[in-house]
Amino acid sequence: MLESRLLETAVPRPVLELCKRLRKNGYGAWVVGGCLRDLLLGRKPEDWDIATTALPVQTMRLFSRAVPTGIEHGTITVLWRGKSYEVTTLRGEGGYSDNRHPDNVFFVSEIEQDLARRDFTINAIAFDPLDKRLTDPFGGMSDLNHRILRTVGEPIKRFSEDGIRVLRAARFCATHELQIQSETLDAISDSLDSFRRVSHERVRDEWLKAMSAAIPSIAFELMRVTGILAITCPPLLDEVGCAQNRCHAFDVWQHTMRCLDTAIPDPILRVAALLHDIGKPKTRLVSEKTADYTFYGHEIVGAEMADEWLRDYRFSNRDRKRIVDLIRYHLVCYGEDWTDSAIRRFIRRVGEENCEDLLALARADVLAKGRPVEDELLMLQRLRGRIREVVHAGTALRINQLAINGHDVMKHLNVQPGPMIGKVLARLLERVIEDPNLNQRERLFELIDRLFDQGEF
Ligand code: ATP
Ligand code: MG
């Protein structure tokens, strides 16, 4: 069989040798799960998972460097030839009374039984690299060839066992460019009670994985039509049918989906693209003057809404801040009349570290209008050039680039540490941004005196 031959050559030598060690000791060993799926779709597998008939203690005994990372599921992480591999004992699963975790896990002796507990047919294929035999009891190969996603067994039952599976389905359709089989699709809407019980961390992880797809909107459209989105992020649904002003060809949701697909595939930047207009439905008004829609302050309202949602879904503080800043400043209205100090103020406001991301988001936002936007793109390109020039010139854009520091200020004013020092430095930076020539020690000390005389502090 063509596939077996392909797999034979693709299984890396260390994986083959790991399986050999298991076999030599009388245990069965198979390569299983996502790595086979990815390989058969012509992608590079991320990690190689092994299924074995060896019990966890037996695996532990066979390998000198083995860690029981998921012992309750029979998983041992084996460090082998410089890499780590998850070696899991063939297992079945008992009932799922909490819709999240199997009530009990029991070991089984046949690979087919192990494959039967897996979520989708394309994830339920095993390959024995020594006998060079493929085990595919649920038609996973055929589904891969036809690019179809379907559950192993009855979809409603499988989805209600473990609520995360509905979201994995949406994610795989996007990342692996699959069509969801109609029965599997229909079952999602009927299985949402179990999805409601999934932890927000797991939802976050799936969303981030979906963001690496060439067309992530496939996942989010599926989430919308099935009701997953209504549970996860209801304000995004308010974007559907929310018409925009004449500069836009699409409603807010369609525009957002295009923006998401156009944004560079950095997962965090794409979350910002997904949420960038979340404040629009709440802020929409009709202008009396132009009789067209306005969305004043939507970036501020949207940044607040996103902040709350990102906290709820347990994004790290760093990622949350980055996303919120991008949303807060996504309206970039550059004009050729901007002075150099206007450019410096812009960089100071949005943060030097956010500039490239912000321009990438602004570009995707402009392209997603669905109208001719050459002029706007040109302006963004010019802004990028000017930002680079300013950064390259090395003029102070941050407090730590000032020619004096907090200690200097304290000494000069003969005061103790306190919030005033920060205020003085911030004020100095404002002035230096207007006039970089001020950034010399003596001139800054003079400036402090002058500001004090003027009663600034
Ligand atoms: P990715 O690595 O891209 O997240 P994956 O399918 O490889 O996708 P893993 O979490 O690595 O996902 O899981 C490995 C295998 O375990 C899957 O291919 C599938 O066979 C099985 N599996 C994972 N999660 C579930 C689940 N929630 N329900 C049933 N089987 C699952
Ligand atoms: Mg995997």
XYZ file of C-alpha atoms and ligand atoms in Angstrom:
489
model
C 0.000 0.000 0.000
C 1.263 3.434 -0.974
C 0.539 4.935 2.446
C 2.449 2.242 4.306
C 5.459 2.850 2.151
C 5.232 6.566 2.738
C 5.003 6.045 6.496
C 7.817 3.516 6.484
C 10.252 6.079 5.159
C 8.876 8.980 7.165
C 9.078 7.539 10.671
C 12.301 8.965 12.117
C 15.015 6.512 13.115
C 14.846 7.267 16.873
C 11.081 6.574 16.844
C 11.699 3.315 15.027
C 14.370 2.337 17.551
C 12.145 3.227 20.475
C 9.447 0.946 19.055
C 12.074 -1.752 18.467
C 13.086 -1.689 22.121
C 9.441 -2.209 23.133
C 8.993 -5.007 20.628
C 12.199 -6.775 21.623
C 10.804 -6.988 25.121
C 7.595 -8.553 23.918
C 5.332 -5.521 23.699
C 3.421 -4.127 20.739
C 4.297 -0.575 19.630
C 2.529 1.764 17.217
C 2.895 5.315 16.029
C -0.537 6.928 16.549
C -2.636 10.063 16.471
C -1.832 13.534 15.199
C 1.598 12.718 13.772
C 0.194 10.137 11.342
C -2.634 12.456 10.340
C -0.219 15.296 9.679
C 2.215 13.105 7.808
C -0.480 11.676 5.558
C -1.626 15.216 4.772
C 1.911 16.073 3.738
C 2.680 18.154 6.839
C 5.576 17.940 9.199
C 4.442 16.235 12.421
C 5.047 18.222 15.601
C 5.586 15.311 17.923
C 5.536 11.548 17.621
C 3.232 9.683 19.991
C 3.616 5.976 20.651
C 0.944 3.512 21.793
C 2.097 0.293 23.425
C 0.826 -2.842 25.108
C 3.491 -2.368 27.818
C 2.009 -1.210 31.111
C 3.331 2.120 32.421
C 5.596 0.394 34.993
C 6.988 -1.835 32.260
C 7.739 1.159 30.030
C 9.394 2.866 33.005
C 11.613 -0.160 33.517
C 12.657 -0.325 29.861
C 13.925 3.220 29.549
C 16.427 4.799 31.877
C 15.045 8.272 31.358
C 11.283 8.003 31.702
C 8.936 10.348 33.541
C 5.367 9.407 34.542
C 3.839 12.629 33.169
C 0.301 11.346 32.747
C 0.323 8.140 34.683
C -3.442 8.247 35.366
C -3.943 7.950 31.589
C -1.106 5.506 31.184
C 1.298 8.048 29.687
C 5.044 7.978 30.258
C 7.307 10.586 28.714
C 10.446 8.903 27.473
C 13.557 10.962 26.849
C 15.256 9.232 24.018
C 18.090 10.334 21.746
C 17.723 13.960 22.761
C 13.973 14.207 22.328
C 10.914 13.379 24.376
C 8.164 10.991 23.309
C 4.829 10.225 24.916
C 4.458 6.495 25.256
C 0.916 5.549 26.276
C -0.436 2.156 27.209
C -3.335 1.023 25.017
C -6.442 2.052 26.863
C -10.172 2.380 26.751
C -12.325 4.773 28.700
C -15.262 4.301 31.034
C -18.292 6.632 31.095
C -17.990 10.428 31.119
C -20.370 11.533 33.839
C -18.839 15.021 34.076
C -18.569 15.477 30.272
C -14.895 16.227 30.706
C -12.906 13.335 32.049
C -13.454 9.618 31.663
C -14.778 8.129 34.928
C -12.111 5.483 34.676
C -9.356 4.464 32.344
C -8.616 0.810 31.782
C -5.895 -0.830 29.805
C -6.761 -2.948 26.778
C -4.796 -5.359 24.657
C -5.880 -4.519 21.097
C -4.854 -1.416 19.183
C -8.360 -1.243 17.674
C -9.841 -0.764 21.162
C -7.442 2.095 21.829
C -8.301 3.751 18.513
C -12.015 3.543 19.323
C -11.691 6.043 22.218
C -10.141 8.712 19.979
C -12.185 11.661 18.761
C -12.052 11.760 14.959
C -11.416 9.088 12.358
C -8.400 10.984 11.026
C -6.899 10.835 14.540
C -7.685 7.151 14.963
C -5.098 5.525 12.708
C -2.102 3.538 13.943
C 1.043 2.404 12.176
C 3.286 -0.419 13.297
C 6.683 0.714 11.995
C 8.269 -2.728 12.412
C 5.628 -4.835 10.689
C 4.911 -1.821 8.483
C 1.204 -2.315 9.024
C -1.465 0.331 9.090
C -4.493 -0.120 11.371
C -7.410 2.017 10.284
C -10.667 0.558 11.619
C -12.811 3.679 11.152
C -11.912 4.751 7.631
C -9.554 7.512 8.686
C -7.411 7.112 5.565
C -10.361 7.520 3.282
C -11.541 10.558 5.253
C -8.068 12.055 5.022
C -8.027 11.483 1.287
C -11.418 13.148 0.937
C -10.537 15.727 3.569
C -13.526 14.903 5.719
C -13.803 15.317 9.460
C -16.079 12.874 11.255
C -16.211 11.449 14.736
C -15.313 7.896 15.593
C -18.761 6.468 16.336
C -21.938 8.370 17.001
C -21.200 12.112 17.033
C -23.672 13.188 19.732
C -22.377 10.538 22.101
C -18.735 11.368 21.402
C -19.265 15.126 21.723
C -21.196 14.840 24.949
C -18.476 12.657 26.522
C -15.907 15.412 26.274
C -17.051 18.965 25.570
C -13.751 20.136 24.064
C -14.237 17.895 21.015
C -16.706 20.291 19.354
C -14.081 22.988 19.472
C -11.371 20.633 18.251
C -13.665 19.888 15.308
C -13.908 23.574 14.385
C -10.166 23.977 14.838
C -9.215 20.969 12.683
C -11.530 22.123 9.881
C -9.486 25.319 9.720
C -5.968 24.101 10.427
C -6.242 20.970 8.293
C -8.623 22.360 5.672
C -11.270 19.693 6.166
C -14.984 19.584 5.433
C -17.047 18.550 8.394
C -19.368 15.632 7.681
C -23.000 16.757 7.999
C -23.992 14.415 10.831
C -20.947 15.475 12.811
C -21.773 19.125 12.158
C -25.408 18.755 13.188
C -24.384 17.019 16.402
C -22.338 20.007 17.608
C -25.372 22.197 18.276
C -26.973 19.352 20.224
C -23.902 18.795 22.401
C -23.263 22.271 23.711
C -24.178 21.476 27.304
C -20.975 19.523 27.679
C -19.005 22.271 25.915
C -20.261 24.745 28.552
C -18.382 22.774 31.186
C -15.008 22.950 29.437
C -12.402 25.025 31.271
C -11.592 28.407 29.782
C -7.901 27.484 29.585
C -8.676 24.635 27.208
C -10.879 26.883 25.078
C -8.093 29.471 24.935
C -5.586 26.854 23.797
C -7.866 25.687 20.984
C -8.488 29.270 19.845
C -4.766 29.906 19.725
C -4.202 26.721 17.736
C -6.942 27.745 15.282
C -5.030 30.974 14.703
C -2.208 29.136 12.980
C -4.523 28.088 10.132
C -4.104 29.601 6.691
C -7.773 30.629 6.935
C -8.743 30.794 10.628
C -12.168 32.237 9.792
C -13.210 28.688 8.833
C -13.052 27.779 12.533
C -14.794 30.925 13.732
C -17.577 30.692 11.137
C -18.167 27.121 12.257
C -18.234 28.261 15.873
C -20.762 30.926 14.930
C -23.189 28.679 13.073
C -23.058 25.901 15.644
C -23.553 28.080 18.736
C -20.042 27.613 20.167
C -19.343 31.318 19.752
C -22.543 32.316 21.556
C -21.187 30.492 24.595
C -17.591 31.629 24.331
C -17.776 35.247 23.223
C -21.345 36.590 22.733
C -20.297 40.193 21.901
C -18.721 38.918 18.676
C -22.154 37.747 17.558
C -23.444 41.322 17.823
C -21.109 42.102 14.933
C -23.159 39.904 12.621
C -25.364 42.138 10.474
C -23.916 45.287 12.051
C -23.690 47.488 8.943
C -20.796 49.941 8.609
C -20.177 53.288 6.921
C -19.617 53.716 3.214
C -15.873 53.091 3.373
C -16.704 49.449 4.062
C -18.202 46.842 1.765
C -19.011 44.442 4.624
C -20.743 44.297 7.978
C -18.547 44.222 11.089
C -18.470 40.421 11.335
C -17.600 39.819 7.669
C -14.970 42.536 7.895
C -13.560 40.955 11.056
C -13.318 37.530 9.419
C -11.432 39.023 6.480
C -9.158 40.963 8.793
C -8.443 37.770 10.736
C -7.491 35.858 7.590
C -5.347 38.685 6.259
C -3.429 39.301 9.492
C 0.002 37.686 9.672
C -0.234 34.262 11.352
C 1.035 35.302 14.756
C -1.640 33.839 17.075
C -1.676 36.825 19.420
C -1.892 39.349 16.615
C -4.725 37.310 15.169
C -6.631 37.344 18.451
C -6.284 41.130 18.284
C -7.628 41.030 14.711
C -10.557 38.912 15.857
C -11.446 41.292 18.680
C -10.392 44.616 17.137
C -13.907 45.865 16.365
C -15.703 44.218 19.264
C -16.677 47.685 20.514
C -18.387 48.674 17.256
C -21.923 47.334 17.797
C -22.130 49.189 21.141
C -20.903 52.507 19.764
C -22.723 52.694 16.425
C -24.650 55.912 15.777
C -25.989 57.605 12.668
C -24.392 60.957 11.982
C -26.977 63.691 11.373
C -24.569 65.472 9.084
C -23.657 62.621 6.781
C -26.530 60.218 7.463
C -23.836 57.538 7.692
C -22.755 55.324 10.615
C -20.139 56.407 13.118
C -18.376 54.335 15.764
C -16.732 56.981 17.943
C -14.622 55.539 20.715
C -15.143 51.954 19.604
C -11.435 51.251 20.025
C -11.587 52.363 23.677
C -14.803 50.488 24.444
C -13.461 47.493 22.495
C -10.147 47.487 24.388
C -12.066 47.357 27.687
C -14.350 44.578 26.497
C -11.392 42.592 25.184
C -9.504 43.079 28.439
C -12.363 41.575 30.407
C -12.774 38.661 27.998
C -9.040 37.893 27.883
C -8.901 37.820 31.686
C -11.879 35.500 31.782
C -10.198 33.173 29.282
C -6.935 33.198 31.243
C -4.628 34.736 28.682
C -1.260 35.578 30.205
C -0.873 39.168 31.407
C 1.705 39.760 28.718
C -0.492 38.512 25.853
C -3.526 40.312 27.240
C -1.700 43.616 27.442
C -0.358 43.227 23.933
C -3.792 42.449 22.489
C -5.528 45.239 24.426
C -2.922 47.797 23.305
C -3.300 46.724 19.700
C -7.072 47.123 19.882
C -6.810 50.425 21.743
C -4.565 51.944 19.072
C -5.711 50.136 15.940
C -7.113 53.278 14.350
C -4.000 54.637 12.679
C -4.797 57.927 10.938
C -1.454 58.973 9.553
C -1.195 62.054 7.341
C 1.771 63.446 5.422
C 1.539 66.569 7.577
C 2.740 64.709 10.669
C 5.870 66.340 12.067
C 8.766 64.293 13.403
C 7.609 65.016 16.924
C 4.129 63.744 15.986
C 5.801 60.493 14.894
C 7.728 60.349 18.174
C 4.524 61.009 20.154
C 2.820 58.225 18.235
C 5.605 55.771 19.063
C 5.573 56.866 22.703
C 1.792 56.430 22.923
C 1.508 52.991 21.350
C 4.854 51.664 22.600
C 7.889 51.101 20.390
C 7.521 47.341 20.797
C 3.946 47.470 19.424
C 4.621 49.538 16.305
C 5.290 46.721 13.842
C 2.323 44.687 15.105
C 0.092 47.696 14.997
C 1.022 48.458 11.406
C 0.446 44.809 10.476
C -2.983 44.912 12.118
C -3.811 48.260 10.522
C -2.846 46.836 7.126
C -5.111 43.802 7.574
C -7.885 46.109 8.799
C -7.598 48.326 5.721
C -7.430 45.395 3.301
C -10.537 43.884 4.900
C -12.677 46.882 3.983
C -13.421 45.338 0.615
C -13.026 48.707 -1.145
C -10.111 50.212 -3.089
C -7.572 51.074 -0.397
C -4.307 51.733 -2.267
C -3.987 55.225 -0.775
C -4.464 53.992 2.755
C -1.918 51.229 2.253
C 0.565 53.723 0.892
C 0.094 55.920 3.948
C 0.740 52.984 6.264
C 3.893 52.157 4.370
C 5.099 55.751 4.684
C 4.325 55.751 8.389
C 6.354 52.574 8.801
C 9.300 54.223 7.018
C 9.131 57.297 9.222
C 8.854 55.241 12.414
C 11.954 53.318 11.401
C 13.837 56.544 10.721
C 12.940 57.939 14.137
C 13.861 54.738 15.958
C 17.092 54.521 13.978
C 17.999 58.126 14.867
C 18.150 56.978 18.495
C 16.297 59.969 19.962
C 14.796 59.340 23.393
C 11.386 57.698 23.279
C 11.468 56.138 26.750
C 12.283 57.446 30.187
C 15.358 55.254 30.443
C 16.753 56.972 27.357
C 16.824 60.364 29.079
C 20.255 61.786 29.881
C 19.360 61.837 33.585
C 17.699 59.255 35.780
C 15.631 59.183 38.965
C 18.696 59.431 41.226
C 19.845 62.544 39.401
C 16.414 64.115 39.875
C 16.376 63.277 43.608
C 19.855 64.701 44.087
C 19.107 67.815 42.111
C 15.911 68.513 44.018
C 17.246 67.139 47.276
C 14.163 64.990 47.789
C 13.416 61.419 48.846
C 12.073 58.743 46.450
C 8.380 59.164 45.705
C 5.834 59.396 42.902
C 6.975 62.905 42.089
C 10.234 61.623 40.591
C 8.328 59.599 38.000
C 6.173 62.615 37.197
C 9.206 64.810 36.654
C 10.840 62.261 34.363
C 7.626 61.773 32.370
C 7.315 65.524 31.900
C 10.942 65.762 30.796
C 10.391 63.009 28.264
C 7.376 64.824 26.840
C 9.561 67.866 26.288
C 12.418 65.834 24.831
C 10.017 64.171 22.413
C 9.084 67.650 21.202
C 12.729 68.744 21.057
C 15.401 66.015 21.190
C 18.149 68.655 21.648
C 16.968 69.096 25.221
C 18.253 65.635 26.109
C 21.479 66.788 27.771
C 22.103 66.689 31.507
C 22.534 70.416 32.109
C 19.603 71.363 29.903
C 17.364 68.847 31.659
C 18.336 70.192 35.108
C 17.564 73.714 33.878
C 14.257 72.464 32.548
C 13.370 70.938 35.932
C 14.031 74.279 37.625
C 11.963 76.101 35.077
C 9.061 73.684 35.408
C 9.198 74.083 39.189
C 9.203 77.867 38.914
C 6.150 77.584 36.695
C 4.483 75.577 39.468
C 4.208 72.405 37.402
C 4.820 70.013 40.296
P -2.564 18.837 18.125
O -1.318 18.163 18.568
O -2.480 19.645 16.921
O -3.264 19.551 19.256
P -3.614 16.219 18.128
O -4.789 15.565 17.474
O -2.302 15.617 17.886
O -3.618 17.725 17.703
P -3.096 15.793 20.893
O -3.652 16.532 22.075
O -1.668 15.818 20.588
O -3.938 16.312 19.647
O -3.631 14.316 21.059
C -3.087 13.201 20.398
C -4.202 12.233 20.008
O -4.998 11.912 21.145
C -5.197 12.796 19.008
O -4.749 12.689 17.684
C -6.403 11.942 19.281
O -6.258 10.671 18.721
C -6.359 11.803 20.772
N -7.107 12.876 21.461
C -6.651 14.089 21.866
N -7.608 14.798 22.472
C -8.710 14.022 22.462
C -10.037 14.188 22.967
N -10.417 15.296 23.591
N -10.903 13.170 22.798
C -10.521 12.011 22.185
N -9.308 11.803 21.692
C -8.401 12.782 21.825
Mg -0.422 16.209 18.870
